[in-house]
Amino acid sequence: MKEFQLIAKYFTGRSQSRRDVQIGIGDDCALVTPAENKSIAISCDTLVENVHFYPDIPAKHLGYKSLAVNLSDLAAMGAEPAWMTLALTMPEVDETWLEQYTEGLFDVADYYGVSLIGGDTTRGTRAITITVHGQVPTDKALRRNTAQAGDWIYVTGTLGDSALGLDILRNKQQVPGQYESYLTHRHYRPTPRVLAGQSLRNLASSAIDISDGIVSDITHILKGSELGAVISVEDLPLSEAMQASVSNDEAIGYALTGGEDYELLFTIPEAQKGALETTLGQTGVKFTQIGQMTQGTSLRLLKDGESYIPANYSFEHF
Ligand code: ADP
Ligand code: MG
């Protein structure tokens, strides 16, 4: 199969058409018409086999995840997804793999209204680079460097599930049978918090998505905003599956340092707390207050008011 046949079969016309796409796949460039009074938010992520994913990941899940992790970056800025390009490198043309990969990819693209407008197809070690473009009202994007001392720290969803799911997949953890598929799905199919991110535009003073674990990711907000923070580890939201599967200390370890949850961490000024309950409440996304921004530059962890030092738990970022 030639490259152009492959593109025609698997990519052209597969995603929904958007009125703001003048030219999609097929010419030298794609042409899009940005909306008025909006800024374009652009983010790019590469997933390389044996670095970011294991060869045994089902192709359909890889298709889903390769776009979902990019959408999570748009969510963290409060942007609305619009267009994407896909650079795909494969060792050989495997039609079964392509069929499943694109099924997963277009599942999530269609759900969020993202149009595939171009890309590149090459031979080599399997790797996927997606660049996603979104739109956000000018000056409304959520930043990392704009938190204020006293703002409350929140997260969406539950924490640590993806890392526990990965440990199950790698045979490093055994969990009660009824929780296994929930946890492995949280690893393979994270939910990008796209609507939640948009609903935070006029409420949050800063936001970031959680890709490396909150201890690592909150550091970007602390550095950017030149502040410290205190987090109460007993307030970290843990799924029923997490609580039923490991000890409380282990669960806190996963929640603090486990990667790839793709939840949002954001800060809310005291005056916006009421509005947050209504606005984010309407999206149906669970959110939990876990701490507060402080003066200084350090991150302090408390458990029942006492300083908390995490158990000797190390997360290997594969
Ligand atoms: P060029 O040589 O100009 O880069 P290509 O032959 O690589 O053109 O691609 C032809 C068209 O197909 C272009 O519009 C390109 O954006 C698109 N395309 C190539 N690979 C992909 C892909 N993996 N996904 C989506 N579009 C693709
Ligand atoms: Mg090309």
Short mmCIF file of C-alpha atoms and ligand atoms in Angstrom, two decimals:
data_model
loop_
_atom_site.label_atom_id
_atom_site.label_comp_id
_atom_site.label_asym_id
_atom_site.label_seq_id
_atom_site.Cartn_x
_atom_site.Cartn_y
_atom_site.Cartn_z
CA MET A 1 0.00 0.00 0.00
CA LYS A 2 1.37 3.38 -1.05
CA GLU A 3 1.46 6.31 1.36
CA PHE A 4 -1.25 8.25 -0.48
CA GLN A 5 -3.53 5.17 -0.57
CA LEU A 6 -3.04 4.70 3.13
CA ILE A 7 -3.88 8.36 3.83
CA ALA A 8 -6.98 8.17 1.63
CA LYS A 9 -8.19 4.97 3.30
CA TYR A 10 -7.52 5.73 6.94
CA PHE A 11 -7.46 9.50 7.36
CA THR A 12 -9.21 11.51 4.62
CA GLY A 13 -12.81 12.28 5.47
CA ARG A 14 -12.75 10.22 8.65
CA SER A 15 -13.25 13.09 11.08
CA GLN A 16 -16.26 15.34 11.19
CA SER A 17 -16.14 18.39 8.95
CA ARG A 18 -16.05 21.78 10.61
CA ARG A 19 -17.16 24.97 8.91
CA ASP A 20 -13.95 26.68 10.01
CA VAL A 21 -11.82 24.23 7.98
CA GLN A 22 -11.37 25.63 4.45
CA ILE A 23 -8.88 22.97 3.35
CA GLY A 24 -8.17 19.80 5.28
CA ILE A 25 -6.08 16.78 4.22
CA GLY A 26 -4.85 16.82 0.62
CA ASP A 27 -3.02 20.04 -0.15
CA ASP A 28 0.39 21.23 0.98
CA CYS A 29 -1.11 22.97 3.99
CA ALA A 30 -4.42 22.95 5.79
CA LEU A 31 -6.32 26.26 5.93
CA VAL A 32 -8.54 27.15 8.87
CA THR A 33 -10.47 30.28 9.78
CA PRO A 34 -10.07 31.23 13.44
CA ALA A 35 -13.06 32.71 15.25
CA GLU A 36 -13.05 36.43 16.04
CA ASN A 37 -11.77 37.58 19.43
CA LYS A 38 -10.23 34.22 20.15
CA SER A 39 -6.63 33.16 20.61
CA ILE A 40 -5.40 29.88 19.16
CA ALA A 41 -4.08 27.45 21.79
CA ILE A 42 -1.59 24.95 20.36
CA SER A 43 -0.08 21.90 22.02
CA CYS A 44 2.04 19.01 20.78
CA ASP A 45 2.80 15.63 22.38
CA THR A 46 4.85 12.72 21.13
CA LEU A 47 4.37 9.12 22.21
CA VAL A 48 7.26 6.79 21.32
CA GLU A 49 6.99 3.01 21.61
CA ASN A 50 8.99 1.60 24.53
CA VAL A 51 9.39 5.10 25.93
CA HIS A 52 5.82 6.35 26.46
CA PHE A 53 3.89 3.16 25.82
CA TYR A 54 4.54 -0.58 25.82
CA PRO A 55 4.19 -2.52 22.54
CA ASP A 56 1.32 -4.54 24.08
CA ILE A 57 -1.06 -1.57 24.41
CA PRO A 58 -4.16 -2.32 22.29
CA ALA A 59 -3.99 -0.06 19.19
CA LYS A 60 -7.50 1.23 19.84
CA HIS A 61 -6.55 2.46 23.30
CA LEU A 62 -3.37 4.02 21.90
CA GLY A 63 -5.49 5.90 19.35
CA TYR A 64 -7.74 7.19 22.10
CA LYS A 65 -4.90 8.07 24.47
CA SER A 66 -2.68 9.80 21.91
CA LEU A 67 -5.37 12.43 21.35
CA ALA A 68 -6.76 12.47 24.91
CA VAL A 69 -3.41 13.55 26.41
CA ASN A 70 -3.24 16.47 23.97
CA LEU A 71 -6.83 17.49 24.73
CA SER A 72 -5.90 17.51 28.41
CA ASP A 73 -3.42 20.31 27.69
CA LEU A 74 -6.14 22.34 25.96
CA ALA A 75 -8.44 21.68 28.93
CA ALA A 76 -5.83 23.02 31.33
CA MET A 77 -5.82 26.33 29.44
CA GLY A 78 -9.62 26.51 29.23
CA ALA A 79 -9.50 26.12 25.43
CA GLU A 80 -12.09 24.52 23.19
CA PRO A 81 -10.63 21.83 20.85
CA ALA A 82 -10.87 22.45 17.10
CA TRP A 83 -8.22 20.91 14.81
CA MET A 84 -5.37 18.43 14.92
CA THR A 85 -2.50 17.14 12.82
CA LEU A 86 -1.06 13.64 13.13
CA ALA A 87 2.52 12.62 12.41
CA LEU A 88 2.58 8.84 12.39
CA THR A 89 5.73 6.72 12.21
CA MET A 90 5.31 2.96 11.79
CA PRO A 91 7.76 0.09 11.18
CA GLU A 92 5.46 -1.39 8.50
CA VAL A 93 1.96 -0.91 7.13
CA ASP A 94 -0.17 -3.09 9.41
CA GLU A 95 -3.77 -2.59 8.33
CA THR A 96 -5.25 -4.28 11.40
CA TRP A 97 -3.25 -1.93 13.62
CA LEU A 98 -4.22 1.13 11.54
CA GLU A 99 -7.89 0.15 11.60
CA GLN A 100 -7.90 -0.13 15.38
CA TYR A 101 -5.67 2.87 16.00
CA THR A 102 -7.85 5.18 13.90
CA GLU A 103 -11.05 3.79 15.46
CA GLY A 104 -9.81 4.86 18.90
CA LEU A 105 -8.49 8.17 17.59
CA PHE A 106 -11.71 9.19 15.81
CA ASP A 107 -13.87 8.03 18.74
CA VAL A 108 -12.37 10.75 20.89
CA ALA A 109 -11.98 13.26 18.01
CA ASP A 110 -15.69 13.01 17.18
CA TYR A 111 -16.73 13.27 20.81
CA TYR A 112 -14.85 16.56 21.23
CA GLY A 113 -15.52 17.90 17.73
CA VAL A 114 -11.89 17.81 16.58
CA SER A 115 -11.15 17.71 12.85
CA LEU A 116 -8.01 15.98 11.48
CA ILE A 117 -6.64 18.53 9.01
CA GLY A 118 -3.26 17.08 8.04
CA GLY A 119 -0.21 15.15 9.06
CA ASP A 120 2.72 13.12 7.90
CA THR A 121 3.28 9.39 7.50
CA THR A 122 6.73 7.84 7.75
CA ARG A 123 8.49 4.52 8.33
CA GLY A 124 10.48 3.86 11.50
CA THR A 125 10.09 2.95 15.18
CA ARG A 126 6.43 3.35 16.09
CA ALA A 127 5.79 6.91 17.27
CA ILE A 128 2.84 9.26 17.26
CA THR A 129 2.98 13.04 17.33
CA ILE A 130 -0.30 14.90 17.56
CA THR A 131 -0.55 18.66 17.47
CA VAL A 132 -3.88 19.90 18.66
CA HIS A 133 -5.25 23.40 18.12
CA GLY A 134 -7.98 24.94 20.22
CA GLN A 135 -9.56 28.33 20.70
CA VAL A 136 -9.98 30.39 23.83
CA PRO A 137 -11.48 33.87 24.24
CA THR A 138 -8.58 36.33 24.14
CA ASP A 139 -7.15 36.98 27.62
CA LYS A 140 -9.26 34.23 29.20
CA ALA A 141 -6.76 31.37 29.01
CA LEU A 142 -5.90 29.70 32.32
CA ARG A 143 -2.23 30.10 33.18
CA ARG A 144 0.25 28.55 35.60
CA ASN A 145 1.80 31.76 36.87
CA THR A 146 -1.25 33.63 38.13
CA ALA A 147 -2.20 31.97 41.44
CA GLN A 148 -2.45 34.19 44.55
CA ALA A 149 -1.59 33.40 48.18
CA GLY A 150 -4.76 32.28 49.99
CA ASP A 151 -6.35 30.75 46.87
CA TRP A 152 -7.79 27.28 47.44
CA ILE A 153 -6.33 24.30 45.55
CA TYR A 154 -8.67 21.83 43.88
CA VAL A 155 -8.41 18.74 41.69
CA THR A 156 -10.95 17.06 39.44
CA GLY A 157 -11.76 13.35 39.60
CA THR A 158 -9.70 10.91 41.66
CA LEU A 159 -5.91 10.63 41.80
CA GLY A 160 -3.44 7.78 41.32
CA ASP A 161 -5.74 5.40 39.45
CA SER A 162 -3.73 5.47 36.23
CA ALA A 163 -0.45 4.60 37.98
CA LEU A 164 -2.12 1.75 39.88
CA GLY A 165 -3.66 0.60 36.58
CA LEU A 166 -0.21 0.56 34.97
CA ASP A 167 1.19 -1.46 37.89
CA ILE A 168 -1.62 -3.99 37.39
CA LEU A 169 -0.81 -4.22 33.67
CA ARG A 170 2.91 -4.72 34.46
CA ASN A 171 2.10 -7.40 37.10
CA LYS A 172 3.44 -5.28 39.94
CA GLN A 173 0.12 -5.13 41.80
CA GLN A 174 -2.78 -7.48 42.30
CA VAL A 175 -6.17 -6.00 43.09
CA PRO A 176 -9.63 -7.45 43.74
CA GLY A 177 -10.97 -8.72 40.40
CA GLN A 178 -13.95 -6.37 40.23
CA TYR A 179 -11.69 -3.27 40.24
CA GLU A 180 -9.13 -4.41 37.68
CA SER A 181 -10.78 -3.18 34.49
CA TYR A 182 -11.75 0.19 36.01
CA LEU A 183 -8.13 0.82 36.99
CA THR A 184 -6.51 -0.38 33.75
CA HIS A 185 -9.03 1.72 31.80
CA ARG A 186 -8.04 4.76 33.80
CA HIS A 187 -4.52 4.13 32.49
CA TYR A 188 -5.47 3.39 28.88
CA ARG A 189 -8.38 5.80 28.53
CA PRO A 190 -7.94 8.90 30.70
CA THR A 191 -10.76 11.46 30.46
CA PRO A 192 -9.53 14.87 29.32
CA ARG A 193 -11.41 17.44 31.42
CA VAL A 194 -12.29 19.62 28.46
CA LEU A 195 -15.64 21.02 29.62
CA ALA A 196 -14.46 21.45 33.19
CA GLY A 197 -11.47 23.45 31.91
CA GLN A 198 -13.69 25.76 29.87
CA SER A 199 -16.07 26.27 32.79
CA LEU A 200 -13.13 27.39 34.97
CA ARG A 201 -12.17 30.29 32.64
CA ASN A 202 -13.78 33.00 34.75
CA LEU A 203 -13.25 31.31 38.10
CA ALA A 204 -9.80 29.80 38.46
CA SER A 205 -6.71 31.92 39.12
CA SER A 206 -4.46 29.20 37.64
CA ALA A 207 -4.67 25.67 36.27
CA ILE A 208 -2.53 22.79 35.04
CA ASP A 209 -3.23 19.23 33.97
CA ILE A 210 -1.83 16.39 36.05
CA SER A 211 0.46 14.30 33.87
CA ASP A 212 3.33 13.51 36.27
CA GLY A 213 1.53 13.42 39.66
CA ILE A 214 0.39 16.41 41.72
CA VAL A 215 3.63 16.84 43.71
CA SER A 216 5.51 17.31 40.47
CA ASP A 217 2.84 19.25 38.57
CA ILE A 218 1.92 21.71 41.33
CA THR A 219 5.58 22.73 41.39
CA HIS A 220 5.00 24.45 38.03
CA ILE A 221 2.28 26.60 39.58
CA LEU A 222 4.44 27.32 42.65
CA LYS A 223 7.45 28.32 40.54
CA GLY A 224 5.37 30.29 38.04
CA SER A 225 3.39 32.12 40.69
CA GLU A 226 6.35 32.43 43.14
CA LEU A 227 4.33 30.95 45.98
CA GLY A 228 4.16 27.92 48.26
CA ALA A 229 1.31 25.55 49.06
CA VAL A 230 0.00 23.28 51.75
CA ILE A 231 -1.82 20.07 50.82
CA SER A 232 -3.81 17.90 53.26
CA VAL A 233 -3.15 14.36 52.13
CA GLU A 234 -6.26 13.04 53.89
CA ASP A 235 -8.32 15.18 51.50
CA LEU A 236 -6.82 13.66 48.31
CA PRO A 237 -9.70 12.13 46.34
CA LEU A 238 -9.23 8.36 46.08
CA SER A 239 -11.44 6.06 44.03
CA GLU A 240 -13.31 3.21 45.67
CA ALA A 241 -11.12 0.88 43.59
CA MET A 242 -7.93 2.50 44.96
CA GLN A 243 -9.13 2.36 48.57
CA ALA A 244 -10.18 -1.27 48.27
CA SER A 245 -6.94 -2.35 46.58
CA VAL A 246 -3.97 -0.95 48.54
CA SER A 247 -3.14 0.38 52.01
CA ASN A 248 -3.97 4.02 52.80
CA ASP A 249 -0.28 5.01 52.74
CA GLU A 250 0.22 3.33 49.38
CA ALA A 251 -2.91 5.02 48.04
CA ILE A 252 -1.60 8.43 49.15
CA GLY A 253 1.68 7.59 47.42
CA TYR A 254 -0.10 6.83 44.15
CA ALA A 255 -2.22 9.98 44.49
CA LEU A 256 0.79 12.23 45.16
CA THR A 257 3.26 10.89 42.62
CA GLY A 258 1.42 8.61 40.20
CA GLY A 259 1.55 9.84 36.60
CA GLU A 260 -0.93 10.08 33.74
CA ASP A 261 -4.17 10.84 35.58
CA TYR A 262 -4.85 13.81 33.25
CA GLU A 263 -7.09 15.41 35.85
CA LEU A 264 -6.97 19.19 36.35
CA LEU A 265 -5.37 20.94 39.32
CA PHE A 266 -6.55 24.53 39.73
CA THR A 267 -6.66 27.39 42.22
CA ILE A 268 -9.77 29.33 43.23
CA PRO A 269 -9.90 32.67 45.07
CA GLU A 270 -12.03 32.60 48.23
CA ALA A 271 -14.58 34.94 46.57
CA GLN A 272 -15.21 32.45 43.73
CA LYS A 273 -15.85 29.34 45.84
CA GLY A 274 -19.63 29.66 45.66
CA ALA A 275 -19.62 30.22 41.91
CA LEU A 276 -17.34 27.19 41.51
CA GLU A 277 -19.85 24.91 43.22
CA THR A 278 -22.59 25.98 40.77
CA THR A 279 -20.57 26.22 37.57
CA LEU A 280 -18.34 23.17 37.84
CA GLY A 281 -21.15 21.31 39.61
CA GLN A 282 -23.20 21.64 36.41
CA THR A 283 -20.57 19.78 34.38
CA GLY A 284 -21.03 16.69 36.56
CA VAL A 285 -17.27 16.42 37.09
CA LYS A 286 -16.23 15.57 40.65
CA PHE A 287 -13.91 18.15 42.22
CA THR A 288 -12.24 18.26 45.62
CA GLN A 289 -10.48 20.93 47.65
CA ILE A 290 -7.08 19.58 48.73
CA GLY A 291 -5.12 22.57 50.02
CA GLN A 292 -4.26 26.25 49.85
CA MET A 293 -1.68 28.51 48.25
CA THR A 294 0.68 30.16 50.74
CA GLN A 295 3.47 32.71 50.88
CA GLY A 296 6.99 31.29 50.54
CA THR A 297 8.14 28.77 47.99
CA SER A 298 7.74 25.37 49.65
CA LEU A 299 5.19 22.60 49.26
CA ARG A 300 4.09 21.26 52.65
CA LEU A 301 2.15 18.01 53.04
CA LEU A 302 -0.03 17.60 56.13
CA LYS A 303 -1.89 14.57 57.46
CA ASP A 304 -4.39 15.40 60.20
CA GLY A 305 -2.52 18.65 60.81
CA GLU A 306 0.90 17.00 61.24
CA SER A 307 3.74 17.18 58.73
CA TYR A 308 3.52 14.16 56.41
CA ILE A 309 6.45 12.42 54.80
CA PRO A 310 5.36 10.04 52.04
CA ALA A 311 6.31 6.39 52.47
CA ASN A 312 9.28 5.26 50.42
CA TYR A 313 7.30 5.02 47.22
CA SER A 314 8.96 5.67 43.91
CA PHE A 315 7.09 6.01 40.67
CA GLU A 316 8.91 4.88 37.56
CA HIS A 317 7.90 7.01 34.64
CA PHE A 318 8.05 4.55 31.77
P1 ADP B 1 3.73 16.54 1.54
O1 ADP B 1 4.72 15.78 0.75
O2 ADP B 1 3.28 17.82 0.93
O3 ADP B 1 4.10 16.66 2.99
P2 ADP B 1 2.20 14.18 2.01
O4 ADP B 1 2.21 13.25 0.87
O5 ADP B 1 3.07 13.88 3.18
O6 ADP B 1 2.40 15.66 1.49
O7 ADP B 1 0.72 14.28 2.55
C1 ADP B 1 -0.34 14.52 1.66
C2 ADP B 1 -1.50 15.07 2.42
O8 ADP B 1 -1.94 14.13 3.38
C3 ADP B 1 -1.18 16.34 3.19
O9 ADP B 1 -2.31 17.18 3.16
C4 ADP B 1 -0.94 15.86 4.60
O10 ADP B 1 -1.25 16.86 5.54
C5 ADP B 1 -1.86 14.66 4.68
N1 ADP B 1 -1.37 13.60 5.59
C6 ADP B 1 -0.24 12.86 5.50
N2 ADP B 1 -0.14 11.97 6.50
C7 ADP B 1 -1.23 12.16 7.27
C8 ADP B 1 -1.71 11.58 8.48
N3 ADP B 1 -1.01 10.62 9.12
N4 ADP B 1 -2.86 12.06 9.00
C9 ADP B 1 -3.53 13.04 8.39
N5 ADP B 1 -3.16 13.63 7.25
C10 ADP B 1 -2.01 13.19 6.69
MG MG B 2 4.77 14.67 4.06
#
